[in-house]
Coordinates of C-alpha atoms and ligand atoms in Angstrom, one line a residue:
Chain A
M130 CA 149.0 93.7 92.3
A131 CA 150.7 91.8 89.2
R132 CA 153.5 89.7 89.8
N133 CA 155.9 90.9 87.4
P134 CA 159.5 91.9 89.3
I135 CA 160.7 93.3 85.8
A136 CA 158.0 95.3 85.1
D137 CA 159.3 99.0 84.5
Q138 CA 162.6 98.1 84.8
V139 CA 164.0 98.5 81.3
A140 CA 163.6 101.3 78.9
I141 CA 163.8 102.1 75.6
V142 CA 165.9 105.0 75.3
G143 CA 166.4 105.6 72.0
I144 CA 165.2 104.2 68.0
G145 CA 166.2 104.7 64.7
S146 CA 164.8 103.7 61.3
T147 CA 165.7 103.4 57.6
G148 CA 162.2 103.3 56.6
F149 CA 161.0 100.8 54.3
S150 CA 160.7 100.3 50.3
R151 CA 160.1 97.5 47.9
D152 CA 163.6 98.0 47.0
S153 CA 166.6 99.6 48.6
G154 CA 168.6 99.7 45.5
G155 CA 171.5 97.3 45.9
R156 CA 171.7 98.0 49.9
S157 CA 173.0 94.5 51.9
A158 CA 170.4 94.1 54.9
K159 CA 173.7 94.6 57.0
A160 CA 174.1 98.1 55.2
L161 CA 170.5 98.7 56.6
A162 CA 170.9 97.4 59.9
C163 CA 174.1 99.5 60.3
E164 CA 172.0 102.7 59.3
A165 CA 169.2 101.8 61.8
S166 CA 171.8 101.2 64.5
I167 CA 173.9 104.2 64.4
R168 CA 170.6 106.6 64.2
A169 CA 169.3 104.4 67.6
I170 CA 172.7 105.0 69.3
R171 CA 172.6 108.4 67.9
D172 CA 169.2 109.2 69.1
A173 CA 169.9 108.0 72.8
G174 CA 172.7 110.3 72.9
L175 CA 175.5 107.5 73.3
G176 CA 178.6 105.9 71.5
P177 CA 179.6 102.3 70.4
G178 CA 181.8 102.1 73.9
D179 CA 178.0 102.4 75.7
I180 CA 176.8 99.3 74.0
D181 CA 177.4 96.2 76.0
G182 CA 174.7 93.8 74.6
L183 CA 173.6 93.4 71.2
V184 CA 170.4 91.4 70.3
G185 CA 169.6 91.0 66.6
A186 CA 166.6 89.2 65.3
A187 CA 167.4 85.8 63.5
E188 CA 165.6 87.3 60.2
P189 CA 166.5 85.7 57.3
G190 CA 169.1 87.0 55.1
G191 CA 170.3 89.4 58.0
P192 CA 173.1 90.2 59.7
Q193 CA 174.7 88.2 62.7
P194 CA 175.7 90.1 66.1
Q195 CA 178.9 89.7 65.5
E196 CA 179.2 90.8 62.1
M197 CA 177.3 93.8 63.6
S198 CA 179.6 94.3 66.2
A199 CA 182.4 94.3 64.1
A200 CA 180.4 96.8 61.4
L201 CA 179.7 98.9 64.1
G202 CA 183.1 98.9 66.0
L203 CA 181.6 97.9 69.0
P204 CA 185.0 97.7 72.0
Q205 CA 183.1 94.8 73.6
V206 CA 179.6 93.1 74.9
S207 CA 178.7 90.7 77.5
H208 CA 175.5 89.5 76.0
F209 CA 174.8 88.8 72.4
S210 CA 172.1 86.5 70.9
S211 CA 170.0 86.2 67.4
P212 CA 166.4 85.2 68.5
T213 CA 163.9 84.0 66.3
P214 CA 161.3 86.3 64.7
V215 CA 158.7 88.1 65.1
A216 CA 159.9 91.3 67.1
V217 CA 159.3 90.5 70.6
F218 CA 161.2 87.6 71.1
A219 CA 164.3 89.5 70.7
L220 CA 162.8 92.7 72.9
V221 CA 162.1 90.1 75.8
D222 CA 165.8 88.8 75.4
A223 CA 166.9 92.1 75.4
M224 CA 164.9 93.0 78.7
N225 CA 165.8 90.0 80.5
A226 CA 169.7 90.2 79.6
I227 CA 169.6 93.9 81.3
Y228 CA 167.5 93.1 84.3
S229 CA 169.5 90.4 85.3
G230 CA 173.0 91.9 85.0
S231 CA 174.2 90.0 81.8
C232 CA 174.6 93.9 80.4
D233 CA 173.5 97.2 80.7
T234 CA 172.8 98.7 77.4
V235 CA 171.5 96.8 74.3
L236 CA 171.5 97.7 70.5
L237 CA 168.7 95.6 69.6
Y238 CA 168.3 95.3 65.4
F239 CA 166.0 94.0 63.1
A240 CA 167.1 94.0 59.0
Y241 CA 164.4 92.7 56.3
T242 CA 165.4 92.1 52.7
R243 CA 163.2 90.8 50.4
L244 CA 164.1 87.3 49.6
P245 CA 164.0 85.4 46.3
W246 CA 160.9 83.7 46.9
N247 CA 158.7 86.5 48.0
S248 CA 159.6 89.4 45.8
R249 CA 160.2 88.9 41.8
S250 CA 162.8 91.5 41.7
A251 CA 164.8 90.0 44.3
A252 CA 165.2 86.6 42.7
Q253 CA 166.8 88.6 39.7
D254 CA 169.3 89.7 42.4
P255 CA 172.3 87.1 41.8
F256 CA 173.5 87.9 45.9
R257 CA 170.0 87.5 47.1
R258 CA 169.2 84.1 45.0
R259 CA 172.3 82.2 46.6
H260 CA 169.6 82.2 49.6
T261 CA 168.0 78.7 48.6
L262 CA 165.0 77.0 49.9
G263 CA 166.7 73.4 50.0
V264 CA 163.5 71.4 49.4
M265 CA 160.7 72.9 47.4
P266 CA 157.7 71.8 49.2
A267 CA 154.6 70.6 47.8
P268 CA 151.7 72.8 47.6
E269 CA 149.5 70.7 49.9
S270 CA 150.5 71.7 53.3
V271 CA 149.4 74.5 55.6
N272 CA 152.4 75.0 57.4
A273 CA 154.3 78.6 57.9
A274 CA 152.5 81.2 56.1
A275 CA 150.0 78.9 54.4
A276 CA 148.2 78.5 57.7
Y277 CA 146.5 81.8 58.1
A278 CA 144.8 81.3 54.8
A279 CA 143.5 77.6 56.1
W280 CA 142.5 78.7 59.5
A281 CA 141.1 81.9 57.7
S282 CA 138.5 79.6 56.1
R283 CA 137.7 78.1 59.5
Y284 CA 137.2 81.4 60.9
I285 CA 134.5 82.4 57.9
H286 CA 132.9 78.9 58.3
E287 CA 132.6 78.9 62.5
Y288 CA 131.7 82.8 62.3
D289 CA 129.8 83.5 58.8
V290 CA 132.6 86.4 58.3
P291 CA 132.1 88.7 55.5
R292 CA 135.6 89.5 53.1
E293 CA 134.9 93.3 54.7
A294 CA 135.8 92.3 58.1
F295 CA 139.7 91.5 56.8
G296 CA 139.1 94.5 54.3
R297 CA 138.9 96.8 57.1
V298 CA 141.9 95.7 58.6
A299 CA 144.1 96.6 55.7
L300 CA 142.1 99.8 55.1
N301 CA 143.0 101.2 58.5
A302 CA 146.7 99.9 57.6
R303 CA 146.8 102.0 54.3
A304 CA 144.8 104.9 56.1
G305 CA 147.7 105.1 58.5
A306 CA 151.0 104.5 56.1
A307 CA 149.8 107.7 54.3
N308 CA 150.8 109.7 57.1
N309 CA 154.1 107.6 57.8
P310 CA 157.1 108.7 55.6
L311 CA 158.6 105.7 56.7
A312 CA 156.1 103.4 54.9
A313 CA 156.6 101.8 51.9
M314 CA 152.9 101.5 50.6
K315 CA 150.5 105.2 51.0
A316 CA 148.4 105.2 47.7
P317 CA 145.1 105.1 49.1
L318 CA 142.6 102.0 49.5
S319 CA 139.0 101.7 49.1
M320 CA 137.0 98.6 50.1
E321 CA 136.4 98.2 46.3
G322 CA 140.0 98.2 45.6
Y323 CA 140.7 95.7 48.4
L324 CA 137.6 93.2 47.6
G325 CA 139.1 93.5 44.0
A326 CA 142.5 92.6 44.4
R327 CA 144.3 89.0 43.4
M328 CA 143.6 86.4 45.4
I329 CA 146.7 84.6 46.4
R330 CA 145.6 81.9 49.0
E331 CA 141.9 82.0 49.1
P332 CA 140.3 83.2 51.3
L333 CA 143.2 85.5 51.5
C334 CA 144.4 87.9 48.6
L335 CA 146.8 90.1 47.9
L336 CA 146.3 92.8 50.3
D337 CA 145.8 90.3 53.3
M338 CA 149.3 89.5 53.5
D339 CA 152.4 92.0 54.7
V340 CA 154.1 94.0 52.4
P341 CA 158.0 92.4 51.7
V342 CA 160.3 95.4 52.3
D343 CA 163.9 96.5 52.6
G344 CA 164.6 98.4 55.6
A345 CA 166.0 98.2 59.2
D346 CA 164.7 99.0 62.6
A347 CA 167.1 99.6 65.7
F348 CA 166.4 100.3 69.4
V349 CA 168.4 100.9 72.2
L350 CA 167.2 99.9 76.0
T351 CA 169.1 100.4 79.0
R352 CA 168.2 100.3 82.9
T353 CA 165.5 102.5 83.7
D354 CA 167.6 104.0 86.5
R355 CA 170.0 105.1 83.7
A356 CA 167.5 106.0 81.3
R357 CA 166.0 108.6 84.3
A358 CA 169.0 110.5 83.8
M359 CA 168.6 110.7 80.3
T360 CA 165.5 112.0 80.6
K361 CA 162.4 113.0 82.6
S362 CA 159.7 110.6 81.2
P363 CA 161.4 107.4 80.3
I364 CA 159.3 105.1 77.6
V365 CA 159.7 101.5 79.4
I366 CA 158.3 97.9 79.2
H367 CA 155.8 97.7 81.8
A368 CA 155.2 94.2 80.9
A369 CA 156.3 91.6 77.9
T370 CA 155.4 87.9 77.3
V371 CA 155.4 85.3 74.8
G372 CA 153.1 82.1 74.6
L373 CA 152.7 78.7 73.2
V374 CA 150.8 76.0 73.8
G375 CA 151.4 72.2 73.3
T376 CA 149.7 71.7 70.1
N377 CA 151.0 74.1 68.0
D378 CA 151.5 71.9 64.3
E379 CA 149.7 74.4 61.9
D380 CA 147.1 71.6 61.0
Q381 CA 146.8 70.3 64.0
L382 CA 146.2 73.1 66.4
P383 CA 142.9 72.2 68.6
S384 CA 141.1 75.3 67.4
L385 CA 140.6 78.8 67.0
A386 CA 139.5 79.2 70.7
R387 CA 142.9 78.2 72.4
H388 CA 146.5 79.1 71.1
G389 CA 149.4 80.8 71.2
Q390 CA 147.8 84.6 71.5
H391 CA 145.3 83.3 74.4
V392 CA 148.2 82.2 76.7
V393 CA 150.0 85.7 76.0
V394 CA 146.9 87.7 77.0
E395 CA 146.7 85.3 80.0
S396 CA 150.4 86.1 80.8
L397 CA 150.3 89.7 80.0
R398 CA 147.4 90.2 82.0
A399 CA 148.9 88.8 84.8
K400 CA 151.8 91.0 84.8
S401 CA 150.3 93.9 83.8
D402 CA 149.0 97.0 86.4
L403 CA 147.3 98.3 82.6
W404 CA 144.9 96.7 80.5
L405 CA 142.6 97.5 77.9
E406 CA 140.8 101.0 79.5
D407 CA 144.2 102.0 80.1
M408 CA 145.6 102.1 76.3
D409 CA 145.8 104.8 74.2
V410 CA 147.3 103.2 71.2
F411 CA 146.8 99.4 69.9
F412 CA 149.1 97.7 68.2
P413 CA 147.6 94.1 66.8
Y414 CA 150.2 92.4 64.5
D415 CA 149.1 91.9 60.9
G416 CA 151.2 89.9 59.0
F417 CA 148.2 88.5 57.8
S418 CA 144.7 90.2 58.6
I419 CA 143.4 87.2 59.9
I420 CA 145.9 87.4 63.2
T421 CA 144.7 91.3 63.4
L422 CA 141.6 90.2 63.8
G423 CA 142.6 87.2 66.5
W424 CA 144.1 89.8 68.4
F425 CA 141.1 92.1 68.8
E426 CA 139.3 89.2 69.8
N427 CA 141.6 87.6 72.0
F428 CA 142.4 90.6 74.2
G429 CA 138.8 91.0 74.7
W430 CA 137.7 93.8 72.8
C431 CA 135.3 92.0 71.4
G432 CA 134.2 88.6 71.8
P433 CA 135.3 85.4 69.3
G434 CA 134.1 86.1 65.6
G435 CA 133.2 89.6 66.5
A436 CA 136.2 91.3 65.1
G437 CA 134.4 92.2 61.6
R438 CA 131.4 93.8 63.6
F439 CA 134.1 95.7 66.2
L440 CA 135.6 97.5 63.5
E441 CA 132.5 98.6 61.8
E442 CA 131.1 99.9 64.8
H443 CA 134.4 101.5 65.8
W444 CA 135.2 103.0 62.3
D445 CA 135.7 106.7 62.1
E446 CA 134.7 107.5 58.5
A447 CA 136.2 111.0 58.4
S448 CA 139.7 109.2 58.5
G449 CA 138.8 106.2 56.7
R450 CA 140.2 103.9 59.9
V451 CA 139.6 102.2 63.6
M452 CA 139.0 104.5 66.3
I453 CA 138.3 102.4 69.5
D454 CA 135.9 103.9 71.4
G455 CA 136.4 107.2 69.5
R456 CA 139.9 107.9 71.2
I457 CA 142.3 104.5 70.5
P458 CA 143.8 104.2 66.9
V459 CA 145.1 100.8 66.0
N460 CA 148.6 100.7 64.1
P461 CA 148.6 104.1 63.3
H462 CA 152.0 103.7 61.3
G463 CA 150.2 101.3 59.1
G464 CA 151.5 98.0 60.2
S465 CA 153.2 95.5 58.5
L466 CA 150.4 95.7 55.7
S467 CA 151.0 98.9 54.5
E468 CA 154.4 100.4 56.1
G469 CA 155.7 96.7 55.7
A470 CA 156.7 93.4 56.6
T471 CA 158.7 94.6 59.8
R472 CA 157.5 91.3 61.7
G473 CA 156.2 93.6 64.7
S474 CA 159.3 96.0 65.2
G475 CA 157.6 98.5 63.2
H476 CA 154.8 98.2 65.7
I477 CA 157.2 98.9 68.8
R478 CA 159.0 101.7 67.0
E479 CA 155.7 103.5 66.8
A480 CA 154.9 102.9 69.9
V481 CA 158.0 104.2 71.6
M482 CA 157.1 106.9 69.1
Q483 CA 153.7 107.9 70.6
L484 CA 154.6 107.5 73.8
R485 CA 157.6 110.5 73.4
G486 CA 154.6 112.6 71.5
D487 CA 157.6 112.3 68.3
A488 CA 154.7 110.9 65.7
D489 CA 153.6 113.9 64.3
A490 CA 150.8 114.0 62.0
R491 CA 149.9 110.4 63.7
Q492 CA 150.3 111.6 67.6
V493 CA 147.9 110.6 69.8
P494 CA 147.5 113.1 72.2
G495 CA 149.0 112.7 75.6
A496 CA 149.6 109.0 74.9
R497 CA 151.0 107.1 78.3
N498 CA 150.1 103.4 77.6
A499 CA 150.4 101.1 74.4
L500 CA 149.2 97.5 74.1
I501 CA 151.3 95.5 71.4
G502 CA 150.1 92.2 70.2
C503 CA 152.4 90.5 67.7
G504 CA 152.6 87.8 66.2
G505 CA 150.2 84.8 64.8
F506 CA 148.8 81.9 66.8
F507 CA 151.0 79.1 66.2
F508 CA 154.9 79.5 67.5
N509 CA 155.1 83.0 67.7
S510 CA 152.8 84.8 69.8
Q511 CA 153.9 87.7 71.5
G512 CA 152.7 90.6 73.9
A513 CA 153.9 93.6 75.3
I514 CA 153.0 97.0 76.9
L515 CA 154.9 100.0 77.0
R516 CA 154.5 103.0 78.9
R517 CA 155.7 106.2 79.5
L518 CA 156.5 107.1 83.2
Chain B
M121 CA 163.1 46.1 64.5
T122 CA 163.5 46.1 60.7
L123 CA 167.2 45.4 59.9
T124 CA 167.2 46.5 56.4
E125 CA 164.6 48.7 55.5
I126 CA 163.7 49.5 51.3
P127 CA 164.0 51.2 50.2
S128 CA 167.0 52.2 51.7
D129 CA 167.0 56.1 53.2
A130 CA 168.9 57.6 50.6
E131 CA 166.6 56.4 48.0
L132 CA 163.3 57.0 50.1
V133 CA 164.9 61.0 50.0
E134 CA 165.3 60.3 46.0
R135 CA 161.6 59.1 45.7
F136 CA 160.2 62.1 47.1
P137 CA 162.1 65.3 46.7
Y138 CA 159.5 67.7 47.3
A139 CA 159.4 66.3 51.4
S140 CA 161.6 66.7 54.5
I141 CA 162.5 63.4 55.3
D142 CA 163.7 62.8 58.6
H143 CA 164.2 59.8 60.9
D144 CA 161.0 60.6 62.9
N145 CA 158.7 60.8 59.9
K146 CA 160.3 58.2 57.2
A147 CA 158.0 55.3 58.0
L148 CA 155.1 57.7 56.8
Y149 CA 156.8 57.9 53.3
R150 CA 157.7 54.0 53.1
G151 CA 153.9 53.5 53.8
W152 CA 153.4 55.9 51.0
L153 CA 155.4 53.6 48.5
E154 CA 152.9 51.1 49.4
K155 CA 150.0 53.3 49.2
S156 CA 149.2 53.1 52.8
L157 CA 148.9 56.5 55.1
R158 CA 150.7 55.6 58.2
M159 CA 150.5 57.5 61.2
N160 CA 152.3 57.2 64.3
R161 CA 150.4 55.3 67.2
C162 CA 151.2 54.8 71.2
D163 CA 152.0 51.4 71.7
D164 CA 150.9 52.3 75.2
C165 CA 148.3 54.5 75.4
Q166 CA 146.9 53.7 71.5
R167 CA 146.9 57.4 70.9
F168 CA 147.6 58.6 67.2
H169 CA 149.8 61.8 66.7
H170 CA 150.4 63.6 63.4
P171 CA 152.7 64.7 62.0
P172 CA 155.4 62.2 63.7
K173 CA 157.3 62.8 67.1
P174 CA 160.1 60.9 68.1
V175 CA 157.8 60.4 71.8
C176 CA 154.2 60.3 72.1
P177 CA 152.9 63.7 73.1
S178 CA 149.9 61.8 75.6
C179 CA 152.1 59.5 77.9
W180 CA 155.6 60.1 76.4
C181 CA 156.3 56.7 75.4
S182 CA 158.4 56.1 72.9
S183 CA 157.6 52.7 71.3
L184 CA 155.4 54.4 68.5
V185 CA 153.9 52.2 65.6
P186 CA 152.9 53.4 62.5
S187 CA 149.8 52.5 61.9
E188 CA 147.6 52.6 58.8
V189 CA 144.4 54.7 59.1
S190 CA 141.3 54.8 56.8
G191 CA 141.7 58.2 55.2
R192 CA 138.2 59.1 55.8
G193 CA 137.1 62.0 57.2
T194 CA 135.6 65.7 57.4
I195 CA 137.2 68.8 56.0
H196 CA 138.2 70.9 58.6
L197 CA 140.0 73.4 56.7
A198 CA 139.7 74.5 53.3
M199 CA 142.0 77.0 51.1
F200 CA 142.6 77.5 47.6
L201 CA 145.8 78.5 46.0
H202 CA 145.9 81.1 43.3
Q203 CA 149.8 80.7 43.0
G204 CA 152.2 78.5 45.0
P205 CA 155.3 76.2 44.3
P206 CA 155.3 74.2 41.3
A207 CA 154.0 70.7 41.0
P208 CA 153.0 68.1 38.6
G209 CA 149.8 68.3 37.5
V210 CA 149.0 71.4 39.3
D211 CA 148.2 74.1 36.8
Y212 CA 147.4 77.5 39.1
A213 CA 146.3 79.4 35.6
K214 CA 143.9 76.7 35.4
A215 CA 142.0 76.5 38.3
P216 CA 143.0 77.6 42.0
H217 CA 144.3 74.4 43.7
P218 CA 142.5 73.4 46.5
V219 CA 144.4 72.3 49.6
V220 CA 142.5 70.8 52.9
T221 CA 143.0 69.8 56.5
V222 CA 141.1 66.6 56.8
E223 CA 139.8 65.3 60.3
L224 CA 140.0 62.0 60.0
E225 CA 137.3 59.4 61.4
E226 CA 140.1 57.1 63.6
Q227 CA 140.6 60.3 66.5
E228 CA 139.2 63.8 67.1
G229 CA 141.7 66.7 66.4
L230 CA 144.0 64.3 64.2
R231 CA 144.4 65.7 60.9
F232 CA 146.1 65.1 57.6
T233 CA 146.5 67.8 55.0
S234 CA 146.4 67.2 51.1
T235 CA 144.3 68.0 48.2
V236 CA 140.9 67.1 46.8
A237 CA 141.3 65.5 43.6
G238 CA 138.5 64.9 40.8
C239 CA 136.1 67.9 41.7
A240 CA 135.8 71.7 40.7
P241 CA 137.1 74.1 43.7
E242 CA 133.4 75.1 44.4
E243 CA 132.5 72.2 45.7
V244 CA 135.5 71.7 47.8
R245 CA 133.7 73.0 51.6
I246 CA 134.8 73.0 54.9
G247 CA 132.2 70.1 56.7
A248 CA 132.6 67.6 53.3
L249 CA 133.1 64.2 53.9
V250 CA 136.1 62.7 51.9
E251 CA 138.0 59.4 51.4
L252 CA 141.6 58.8 50.6
D253 CA 143.0 58.2 46.8
W254 CA 146.5 57.6 45.4
V255 CA 147.5 59.8 42.5
D256 CA 151.1 59.9 40.8
R257 CA 153.4 62.4 41.6
L258 CA 157.2 62.5 39.9
G259 CA 156.6 58.7 40.0
A260 CA 155.9 58.2 43.6
P261 CA 152.4 57.5 44.9
F262 CA 151.1 60.4 46.7
P263 CA 147.8 60.6 48.7
V264 CA 144.7 63.0 48.1
F265 CA 141.4 63.3 49.3
R266 CA 138.1 62.4 47.2
L267 CA 134.8 63.7 47.8
V268 CA 132.2 61.0 49.2
E269 CA 129.2 61.0 46.5
K270 CA 126.2 61.8 48.8
S271 CA 123.8 58.8 48.7
Ligands
LIG15 ZN1 150.7 57.3 74.4

């Protein structure tokens, strides 16, 4: 039996999303966050007086918890925080706050807005332009986003991986987005289309990178005993964790064989009674396609360097996507590559929708357990297992 | 301890407008002005680390000596920017700009990231041997690598 006192003690009882687009048309991040939050609170059948905790991911340009409290007229909260991206940091904080008794019911929100340096059209908006970078760094850096292209080069070098391995991640995402009304990128994508896409940071091309979008997701979390009074089969957090190794500076990472994802997998394995064979749907993060390949290998679906072959072997030609063992879809909502760069909140929302049985055309019949690997290799590796009781 | 450091912290920041300079890494950039690549070395356990940290991550000793490294090493990571931040002498439209992380010969796992100058992008490969050179960027020395000719 795993040691994880918080297992199944916190439930996700409400979800709300604005959907995602390349341009929300002059709406602020706060406006998007409010829309998603109101949807989530109503989805839970609650009102502003029921929320006593407020957790908002500190996305650049996104609203602070106190601004959201004021905008939504929340009478009082006894816990609020703004954890750093990506999404599971905030999920873990909300979960811990509820279980420890800091509060009972958390509104958890994520608001995304294209920033001037990742979108040409956003750079035209004088309000968005005021978010400046400070120092314009030199090109000769493998920090932050560039790290994934740099380490992709190493991955290709060590395992002799063809571009098609990365392409399958992108194609799988696009096939999912086609069935998701919330998704930004729905146009069909072929392998020829992928291979012909513009290189950005070679070896990664435009379609290996998530799509900057405007939009927001929100969730309502509460104690599982309260959730049971609201619904007979609550969706609960069975286990959640983050992971970090000591030497995590991007260019000093010892190797692809030991980084944050490995810590996450070990920690999740030790906390969970459920593992790969129990899963009905799999959500490997895909801010960059190389991250997704890493999650496949590090969760143990296949060995190091084997993700490309694994995707090929488990490819469903009819639907143009991955179906692990013919049964388990992967990021069926389209992931960050095609639904939009939700930094993981989309993966959590889709997991909840699947476990509720509310995923319409994307629904996995009878889905009970979902595995989420969020974030990348360096300082935002995270994981969660959600289940329906 | 140096009483007066040349140039002053304020001047140093002006010489390297593209760098995030702080009290932990200022010796690195002062070294660049003398065309010397200096990495923090622990006075106690003698291990190098990079980027500069206020204590030695191996033994927690805070006596760290910015020590010149050879700049010779092997390309460990190699990517090619087809677009990116503007920089003098970098024309993404002409050719993709290589960015490499080089594992230095001084210590396993000790790496420094820059570009490779003076060769075509297709010559830049993981495993290739390189050495350090200096170019001018905005009036200050900037460390780059060059491929070592195979003899
Ligand atoms: Zn030491």
